[in-house]
Amino acid sequence: LLAGQGSAVGVASAALSRAELALAGGDATQALALAEQASAAFAAAGMVERRLSAQAVAAQALWHRRESSAARQRFEATLAAAKK
């Protein structure tokens, strides 16, 4: 529905919500894909705080996939960006 209306931010918000649900449901791979999709859309829209939220979910998904090094790097990058 949101995609048909051309609301990229709305689609990104929905993707982030779905990423959080996927993570809670144990599907870290799906959560990662959705969080990265949301992050890219929020970045394109200049929505820094929402992009950082999506990046944090992506980092959590990496952690749940047992990709600890990638998760740590993502968390650190997100934290550094938040401090700017």
mmCIF file of N, CA, C and O in Angstrom:
data_model
loop_
_atom_site.group_PDB
_atom_site.id
_atom_site.type_symbol
_atom_site.label_atom_id
_atom_site.label_comp_id
_atom_site.label_asym_id
_atom_site.label_seq_id
_atom_site.Cartn_x
_atom_site.Cartn_y
_atom_site.Cartn_z
ATOM 1 N N LEU A 1 0.826 -1.199 0.000
ATOM 2 C CA LEU A 1 0.000 0.000 0.000
ATOM 3 C C LEU A 1 0.863 1.253 0.000
ATOM 4 O O LEU A 1 0.686 2.122 -0.813
ATOM 5 N N LEU A 2 1.833 1.314 0.925
ATOM 6 C CA LEU A 2 2.686 2.511 0.996
ATOM 7 C C LEU A 2 3.549 2.659 -0.245
ATOM 8 O O LEU A 2 3.768 3.768 -0.724
ATOM 9 N N ALA A 3 4.052 1.536 -0.758
ATOM 10 C CA ALA A 3 4.899 1.607 -1.945
ATOM 11 C C ALA A 3 4.115 2.142 -3.138
ATOM 12 O O ALA A 3 4.627 2.915 -3.930
ATOM 13 N N GLY A 4 2.840 1.737 -3.257
ATOM 14 C CA GLY A 4 2.011 2.203 -4.351
ATOM 15 C C GLY A 4 1.715 3.686 -4.264
ATOM 16 O O GLY A 4 1.451 4.330 -5.261
ATOM 17 N N GLN A 5 1.763 4.237 -3.070
ATOM 18 C CA GLN A 5 1.504 5.660 -2.878
ATOM 19 C C GLN A 5 2.778 6.491 -3.006
ATOM 20 O O GLN A 5 2.736 7.697 -2.889
ATOM 21 N N GLY A 6 3.912 5.843 -3.209
ATOM 22 C CA GLY A 6 5.159 6.560 -3.410
ATOM 23 C C GLY A 6 5.784 7.107 -2.145
ATOM 24 O O GLY A 6 6.574 8.033 -2.192
ATOM 25 N N SER A 7 5.449 6.574 -1.009
ATOM 26 C CA SER A 7 6.004 7.058 0.247
ATOM 27 C C SER A 7 7.219 6.222 0.644
ATOM 28 O O SER A 7 7.090 5.213 1.335
ATOM 29 N N ALA A 8 8.388 6.652 0.205
ATOM 30 C CA ALA A 8 9.610 5.912 0.511
ATOM 31 C C ALA A 8 9.863 5.845 2.013
ATOM 32 O O ALA A 8 10.307 4.818 2.536
ATOM 33 N N VAL A 9 9.566 6.913 2.709
ATOM 34 C CA VAL A 9 9.765 6.933 4.162
ATOM 35 C C VAL A 9 8.772 5.996 4.838
ATOM 36 O O VAL A 9 9.122 5.280 5.783
ATOM 37 N N GLY A 10 7.560 5.967 4.359
ATOM 38 C CA GLY A 10 6.564 5.046 4.898
ATOM 39 C C GLY A 10 6.958 3.603 4.684
ATOM 40 O O GLY A 10 6.819 2.761 5.575
ATOM 41 N N VAL A 11 7.458 3.306 3.496
ATOM 42 C CA VAL A 11 7.926 1.948 3.191
ATOM 43 C C VAL A 11 9.101 1.598 4.096
ATOM 44 O O VAL A 11 9.188 0.490 4.628
ATOM 45 N N ALA A 12 9.998 2.544 4.299
ATOM 46 C CA ALA A 12 11.152 2.307 5.168
ATOM 47 C C ALA A 12 10.724 2.073 6.608
ATOM 48 O O ALA A 12 11.256 1.194 7.292
ATOM 49 N N SER A 13 9.755 2.851 7.068
ATOM 50 C CA SER A 13 9.251 2.667 8.434
ATOM 51 C C SER A 13 8.637 1.281 8.596
ATOM 52 O O SER A 13 8.847 0.610 9.615
ATOM 53 N N ALA A 14 7.878 0.862 7.598
ATOM 54 C CA ALA A 14 7.279 -0.473 7.641
ATOM 55 C C ALA A 14 8.360 -1.549 7.615
ATOM 56 O O ALA A 14 8.266 -2.547 8.341
ATOM 57 N N ALA A 15 9.386 -1.349 6.802
ATOM 58 C CA ALA A 15 10.481 -2.318 6.726
ATOM 59 C C ALA A 15 11.201 -2.425 8.062
ATOM 60 O O ALA A 15 11.557 -3.531 8.500
ATOM 61 N N LEU A 16 11.395 -1.294 8.724
ATOM 62 C CA LEU A 16 12.069 -1.320 10.021
ATOM 63 C C LEU A 16 11.213 -2.060 11.051
ATOM 64 O O LEU A 16 11.728 -2.865 11.827
ATOM 65 N N SER A 17 9.919 -1.816 11.033
ATOM 66 C CA SER A 17 9.020 -2.534 11.947
ATOM 67 C C SER A 17 9.047 -4.034 11.664
ATOM 68 O O SER A 17 9.102 -4.852 12.592
ATOM 69 N N ARG A 18 9.030 -4.390 10.392
ATOM 70 C CA ARG A 18 9.094 -5.808 10.023
ATOM 71 C C ARG A 18 10.432 -6.407 10.424
ATOM 72 O O ARG A 18 10.501 -7.579 10.827
ATOM 73 N N ALA A 19 11.509 -5.629 10.336
ATOM 74 C CA ALA A 19 12.833 -6.114 10.756
ATOM 75 C C ALA A 19 12.837 -6.424 12.247
ATOM 76 O O ALA A 19 13.358 -7.459 12.681
ATOM 77 N N GLU A 20 12.246 -5.530 13.021
ATOM 78 C CA GLU A 20 12.179 -5.746 14.473
ATOM 79 C C GLU A 20 11.358 -6.987 14.802
ATOM 80 O O GLU A 20 11.725 -7.778 15.674
ATOM 81 N N LEU A 21 10.249 -7.182 14.081
ATOM 82 C CA LEU A 21 9.424 -8.370 14.286
ATOM 83 C C LEU A 21 10.168 -9.639 13.876
ATOM 84 O O LEU A 21 10.088 -10.664 14.562
ATOM 85 N N ALA A 22 10.872 -9.576 12.763
ATOM 86 C CA ALA A 22 11.636 -10.737 12.312
ATOM 87 C C ALA A 22 12.711 -11.105 13.329
ATOM 88 O O ALA A 22 12.916 -12.282 13.636
ATOM 89 N N LEU A 23 13.360 -10.099 13.864
ATOM 90 C CA LEU A 23 14.394 -10.342 14.869
ATOM 91 C C LEU A 23 13.785 -10.975 16.113
ATOM 92 O O LEU A 23 14.312 -11.953 16.640
ATOM 93 N N ALA A 24 12.655 -10.451 16.555
ATOM 94 C CA ALA A 24 11.971 -11.001 17.729
ATOM 95 C C ALA A 24 11.501 -12.431 17.469
ATOM 96 O O ALA A 24 11.455 -13.250 18.391
ATOM 97 N N GLY A 25 11.197 -12.722 16.217
ATOM 98 C CA GLY A 25 10.742 -14.052 15.844
ATOM 99 C C GLY A 25 11.859 -15.024 15.527
ATOM 100 O O GLY A 25 11.600 -16.166 15.141
ATOM 101 N N GLY A 26 13.095 -14.575 15.639
ATOM 102 C CA GLY A 26 14.235 -15.460 15.426
ATOM 103 C C GLY A 26 14.745 -15.540 14.001
ATOM 104 O O GLY A 26 15.608 -16.370 13.697
ATOM 105 N N ASP A 27 14.264 -14.685 13.109
ATOM 106 C CA ASP A 27 14.738 -14.695 11.721
ATOM 107 C C ASP A 27 15.705 -13.532 11.503
ATOM 108 O O ASP A 27 15.348 -12.487 10.966
ATOM 109 N N ALA A 28 16.935 -13.736 11.941
ATOM 110 C CA ALA A 28 17.946 -12.678 11.868
ATOM 111 C C ALA A 28 18.320 -12.324 10.436
ATOM 112 O O ALA A 28 18.624 -11.164 10.138
ATOM 113 N N THR A 29 18.276 -13.295 9.544
ATOM 114 C CA THR A 29 18.619 -13.024 8.140
ATOM 115 C C THR A 29 17.608 -12.072 7.515
ATOM 116 O O THR A 29 17.983 -11.095 6.854
ATOM 117 N N GLN A 30 16.332 -12.332 7.734
ATOM 118 C CA GLN A 30 15.284 -11.446 7.221
ATOM 119 C C GLN A 30 15.369 -10.083 7.898
ATOM 120 O O GLN A 30 15.203 -9.045 7.261
ATOM 121 N N ALA A 31 15.617 -10.088 9.202
ATOM 122 C CA ALA A 31 15.732 -8.835 9.946
ATOM 123 C C ALA A 31 16.860 -7.974 9.373
ATOM 124 O O ALA A 31 16.696 -6.760 9.205
ATOM 125 N N LEU A 32 17.979 -8.588 9.074
ATOM 126 C CA LEU A 32 19.121 -7.852 8.527
ATOM 127 C C LEU A 32 18.767 -7.229 7.180
ATOM 128 O O LEU A 32 19.031 -6.045 6.947
ATOM 129 N N ALA A 33 18.157 -8.004 6.306
ATOM 130 C CA ALA A 33 17.796 -7.488 4.979
ATOM 131 C C ALA A 33 16.823 -6.316 5.087
ATOM 132 O O ALA A 33 16.995 -5.289 4.420
ATOM 133 N N LEU A 34 15.825 -6.455 5.932
ATOM 134 C CA LEU A 34 14.834 -5.385 6.086
ATOM 135 C C LEU A 34 15.435 -4.145 6.740
ATOM 136 O O LEU A 34 15.133 -3.016 6.337
ATOM 137 N N ALA A 35 16.282 -4.337 7.740
ATOM 138 C CA ALA A 35 16.912 -3.199 8.413
ATOM 139 C C ALA A 35 17.832 -2.444 7.459
ATOM 140 O O ALA A 35 17.868 -1.209 7.471
ATOM 141 N N GLU A 36 18.553 -3.172 6.626
ATOM 142 C CA GLU A 36 19.436 -2.505 5.660
ATOM 143 C C GLU A 36 18.630 -1.750 4.604
ATOM 144 O O GLU A 36 19.014 -0.657 4.186
ATOM 145 N N GLN A 37 17.510 -2.325 4.191
ATOM 146 C CA GLN A 37 16.616 -1.643 3.245
ATOM 147 C C GLN A 37 16.105 -0.345 3.867
ATOM 148 O O GLN A 37 16.120 0.716 3.238
ATOM 149 N N ALA A 38 15.658 -0.433 5.107
ATOM 150 C CA ALA A 38 15.141 0.750 5.794
ATOM 151 C C ALA A 38 16.234 1.792 5.968
ATOM 152 O O ALA A 38 16.010 2.989 5.744
ATOM 153 N N SER A 39 17.417 1.353 6.352
ATOM 154 C CA SER A 39 18.532 2.272 6.562
ATOM 155 C C SER A 39 18.853 3.062 5.300
ATOM 156 O O SER A 39 19.049 4.282 5.345
ATOM 157 N N ALA A 40 18.894 2.375 4.176
ATOM 158 C CA ALA A 40 19.202 3.042 2.905
ATOM 159 C C ALA A 40 18.134 4.083 2.555
ATOM 160 O O ALA A 40 18.462 5.198 2.121
ATOM 161 N N ALA A 41 16.877 3.727 2.767
ATOM 162 C CA ALA A 41 15.796 4.674 2.446
ATOM 163 C C ALA A 41 15.818 5.876 3.379
ATOM 164 O O ALA A 41 15.610 7.016 2.942
ATOM 165 N N PHE A 42 16.064 5.634 4.663
ATOM 166 C CA PHE A 42 16.142 6.751 5.599
ATOM 167 C C PHE A 42 17.333 7.651 5.268
ATOM 168 O O PHE A 42 17.226 8.875 5.364
ATOM 169 N N ALA A 43 18.447 7.058 4.879
ATOM 170 C CA ALA A 43 19.621 7.854 4.493
ATOM 171 C C ALA A 43 19.298 8.728 3.288
ATOM 172 O O ALA A 43 19.644 9.915 3.261
ATOM 173 N N ALA A 44 18.615 8.151 2.304
ATOM 174 C CA ALA A 44 18.252 8.910 1.099
ATOM 175 C C ALA A 44 17.314 10.062 1.430
ATOM 176 O O ALA A 44 17.353 11.109 0.780
ATOM 177 N N ALA A 45 16.493 9.879 2.460
ATOM 178 C CA ALA A 45 15.549 10.927 2.865
ATOM 179 C C ALA A 45 16.166 11.913 3.852
ATOM 180 O O ALA A 45 15.502 12.858 4.278
ATOM 181 N N GLY A 46 17.424 11.682 4.229
ATOM 182 C CA GLY A 46 18.087 12.582 5.174
ATOM 183 C C GLY A 46 17.602 12.431 6.603
ATOM 184 O O GLY A 46 17.757 13.345 7.411
ATOM 185 N N MET A 47 17.048 11.291 6.934
ATOM 186 C CA MET A 47 16.501 11.040 8.277
ATOM 187 C C MET A 47 17.543 10.292 9.108
ATOM 188 O O MET A 47 17.504 9.056 9.219
ATOM 189 N N VAL A 48 18.456 11.040 9.677
ATOM 190 C CA VAL A 48 19.619 10.469 10.357
ATOM 191 C C VAL A 48 19.223 9.594 11.542
ATOM 192 O O VAL A 48 19.715 8.466 11.669
ATOM 193 N N GLU A 49 18.357 10.086 12.406
ATOM 194 C CA GLU A 49 17.998 9.306 13.597
ATOM 195 C C GLU A 49 17.324 7.992 13.229
ATOM 196 O O GLU A 49 17.604 6.949 13.827
ATOM 197 N N ARG A 50 16.441 8.018 12.238
ATOM 198 C CA ARG A 50 15.773 6.790 11.804
ATOM 199 C C ARG A 50 16.777 5.843 11.154
ATOM 200 O O ARG A 50 16.694 4.632 11.333
ATOM 201 N N ARG A 51 17.736 6.390 10.396
ATOM 202 C CA ARG A 51 18.775 5.547 9.788
ATOM 203 C C ARG A 51 19.588 4.863 10.874
ATOM 204 O O ARG A 51 19.896 3.676 10.780
ATOM 205 N N LEU A 52 19.908 5.599 11.928
ATOM 206 C CA LEU A 52 20.679 5.013 13.023
ATOM 207 C C LEU A 52 19.888 3.925 13.732
ATOM 208 O O LEU A 52 20.455 2.901 14.132
ATOM 209 N N SER A 53 18.596 4.110 13.873
ATOM 210 C CA SER A 53 17.750 3.071 14.467
ATOM 211 C C SER A 53 17.789 1.805 13.616
ATOM 212 O O SER A 53 17.901 0.694 14.147
ATOM 213 N N ALA A 54 17.702 1.975 12.319
ATOM 214 C CA ALA A 54 17.756 0.824 11.414
ATOM 215 C C ALA A 54 19.120 0.143 11.482
ATOM 216 O O ALA A 54 19.215 -1.093 11.460
ATOM 217 N N GLN A 55 20.178 0.943 11.590
ATOM 218 C CA GLN A 55 21.509 0.373 11.701
ATOM 219 C C GLN A 55 21.684 -0.422 12.997
ATOM 220 O O GLN A 55 22.352 -1.459 13.024
ATOM 221 N N ALA A 56 21.070 0.057 14.073
ATOM 222 C CA ALA A 56 21.141 -0.670 15.345
ATOM 223 C C ALA A 56 20.433 -2.018 15.240
ATOM 224 O O ALA A 56 20.928 -3.030 15.750
ATOM 225 N N VAL A 57 19.308 -2.051 14.548
ATOM 226 C CA VAL A 57 18.604 -3.319 14.346
ATOM 227 C C VAL A 57 19.449 -4.245 13.473
ATOM 228 O O VAL A 57 19.545 -5.449 13.735
ATOM 229 N N ALA A 58 20.094 -3.691 12.458
ATOM 230 C CA ALA A 58 20.967 -4.501 11.605
ATOM 231 C C ALA A 58 22.114 -5.093 12.421
ATOM 232 O O ALA A 58 22.469 -6.265 12.253
ATOM 233 N N ALA A 59 22.673 -4.309 13.309
ATOM 234 C CA ALA A 59 23.763 -4.802 14.161
ATOM 235 C C ALA A 59 23.270 -5.930 15.064
ATOM 236 O O ALA A 59 23.964 -6.939 15.243
ATOM 237 N N GLN A 60 22.079 -5.778 15.611
ATOM 238 C CA GLN A 60 21.513 -6.839 16.441
ATOM 239 C C GLN A 60 21.302 -8.111 15.619
ATOM 240 O O GLN A 60 21.565 -9.221 16.096
ATOM 241 N N ALA A 61 20.837 -7.947 14.394
ATOM 242 C CA ALA A 61 20.626 -9.103 13.523
ATOM 243 C C ALA A 61 21.947 -9.809 13.242
ATOM 244 O O ALA A 61 22.017 -11.042 13.265
ATOM 245 N N LEU A 62 22.988 -9.046 12.990
ATOM 246 C CA LEU A 62 24.307 -9.651 12.774
ATOM 247 C C LEU A 62 24.752 -10.425 14.011
ATOM 248 O O LEU A 62 25.300 -11.518 13.904
ATOM 249 N N TRP A 63 24.500 -9.856 15.173
ATOM 250 C CA TRP A 63 24.867 -10.529 16.430
ATOM 251 C C TRP A 63 24.125 -11.864 16.556
ATOM 252 O O TRP A 63 24.710 -12.881 16.897
ATOM 253 N N HIS A 64 22.833 -11.835 16.244
ATOM 254 C CA HIS A 64 22.036 -13.058 16.338
ATOM 255 C C HIS A 64 22.451 -14.091 15.295
ATOM 256 O O HIS A 64 22.237 -15.293 15.504
ATOM 257 N N ARG A 65 23.048 -13.635 14.201
ATOM 258 C CA ARG A 65 23.570 -14.560 13.191
ATOM 259 C C ARG A 65 24.961 -15.058 13.559
ATOM 260 O O ARG A 65 25.583 -15.754 12.797
ATOM 261 N N ARG A 66 25.420 -14.667 14.731
ATOM 262 C CA ARG A 66 26.740 -15.053 15.243
ATOM 263 C C ARG A 66 27.884 -14.472 14.413
ATOM 264 O O ARG A 66 28.952 -15.049 14.310
ATOM 265 N N GLU A 67 27.625 -13.295 13.859
ATOM 266 C CA GLU A 67 28.651 -12.554 13.127
ATOM 267 C C GLU A 67 29.131 -11.435 14.052
ATOM 268 O O GLU A 67 28.879 -10.260 13.829
ATOM 269 N N SER A 68 29.825 -11.858 15.112
ATOM 270 C CA SER A 68 30.162 -10.917 16.187
ATOM 271 C C SER A 68 31.068 -9.780 15.722
ATOM 272 O O SER A 68 30.886 -8.642 16.149
ATOM 273 N N SER A 69 32.009 -10.056 14.866
ATOM 274 C CA SER A 69 32.910 -8.999 14.399
ATOM 275 C C SER A 69 32.141 -7.949 13.582
ATOM 276 O O SER A 69 32.294 -6.749 13.794
ATOM 277 N N ALA A 70 31.310 -8.422 12.674
ATOM 278 C CA ALA A 70 30.510 -7.502 11.857
ATOM 279 C C ALA A 70 29.517 -6.736 12.724
ATOM 280 O O ALA A 70 29.295 -5.540 12.510
ATOM 281 N N ALA A 71 28.940 -7.420 13.705
ATOM 282 C CA ALA A 71 27.993 -6.759 14.615
ATOM 283 C C ALA A 71 28.693 -5.665 15.401
ATOM 284 O O ALA A 71 28.175 -4.552 15.533
ATOM 285 N N ARG A 72 29.864 -5.969 15.921
ATOM 286 C CA ARG A 72 30.624 -4.983 16.694
ATOM 287 C C ARG A 72 30.965 -3.769 15.826
ATOM 288 O O ARG A 72 30.797 -2.628 16.252
ATOM 289 N N GLN A 73 31.417 -4.019 14.610
ATOM 290 C CA GLN A 73 31.757 -2.920 13.706
ATOM 291 C C GLN A 73 30.531 -2.053 13.409
ATOM 292 O O GLN A 73 30.615 -0.832 13.387
ATOM 293 N N ARG A 74 29.386 -2.709 13.197
ATOM 294 C CA ARG A 74 28.159 -1.965 12.893
ATOM 295 C C ARG A 74 27.717 -1.140 14.104
ATOM 296 O O ARG A 74 27.342 0.014 13.974
ATOM 297 N N PHE A 75 27.771 -1.753 15.295
ATOM 298 C CA PHE A 75 27.413 -1.006 16.512
ATOM 299 C C PHE A 75 28.340 0.190 16.698
ATOM 300 O O PHE A 75 27.899 1.289 17.005
ATOM 301 N N GLU A 76 29.645 -0.017 16.514
ATOM 302 C CA GLU A 76 30.613 1.071 16.699
ATOM 303 C C GLU A 76 30.386 2.187 15.689
ATOM 304 O O GLU A 76 30.441 3.368 16.041
ATOM 305 N N ALA A 77 30.124 1.821 14.439
ATOM 306 C CA ALA A 77 29.871 2.830 13.404
ATOM 307 C C ALA A 77 28.590 3.602 13.701
ATOM 308 O O ALA A 77 28.528 4.821 13.519
ATOM 309 N N THR A 78 27.584 2.891 14.182
ATOM 310 C CA THR A 78 26.319 3.547 14.519
ATOM 311 C C THR A 78 26.501 4.501 15.684
ATOM 312 O O THR A 78 26.008 5.633 15.661
ATOM 313 N N LEU A 79 27.232 4.066 16.687
ATOM 314 C CA LEU A 79 27.490 4.928 17.837
ATOM 315 C C LEU A 79 28.303 6.164 17.437
ATOM 316 O O LEU A 79 27.990 7.284 17.848
ATOM 317 N N ALA A 80 29.310 5.970 16.611
ATOM 318 C CA ALA A 80 30.128 7.100 16.154
ATOM 319 C C ALA A 80 29.281 8.097 15.368
ATOM 320 O O ALA A 80 29.412 9.314 15.540
ATOM 321 N N ALA A 81 28.403 7.594 14.512
ATOM 322 C CA ALA A 81 27.532 8.477 13.728
ATOM 323 C C ALA A 81 26.553 9.217 14.626
ATOM 324 O O ALA A 81 26.241 10.394 14.388
ATOM 325 N N ALA A 82 26.093 8.563 15.673
ATOM 326 C CA ALA A 82 25.153 9.202 16.585
ATOM 327 C C ALA A 82 25.803 10.331 17.370
ATOM 328 O O ALA A 82 25.134 11.292 17.758
ATOM 329 N N LYS A 83 27.097 10.251 17.585
ATOM 330 C CA LYS A 83 27.814 11.267 18.363
ATOM 331 C C LYS A 83 28.108 12.525 17.536
ATOM 332 O O LYS A 83 28.482 13.538 18.100
ATOM 333 N N LYS A 84 27.935 12.439 16.232
ATOM 334 C CA LYS A 84 28.234 13.596 15.370
ATOM 335 C C LYS A 84 27.179 14.659 15.471
ATOM 336 O O LYS A 84 26.061 14.490 15.713
#
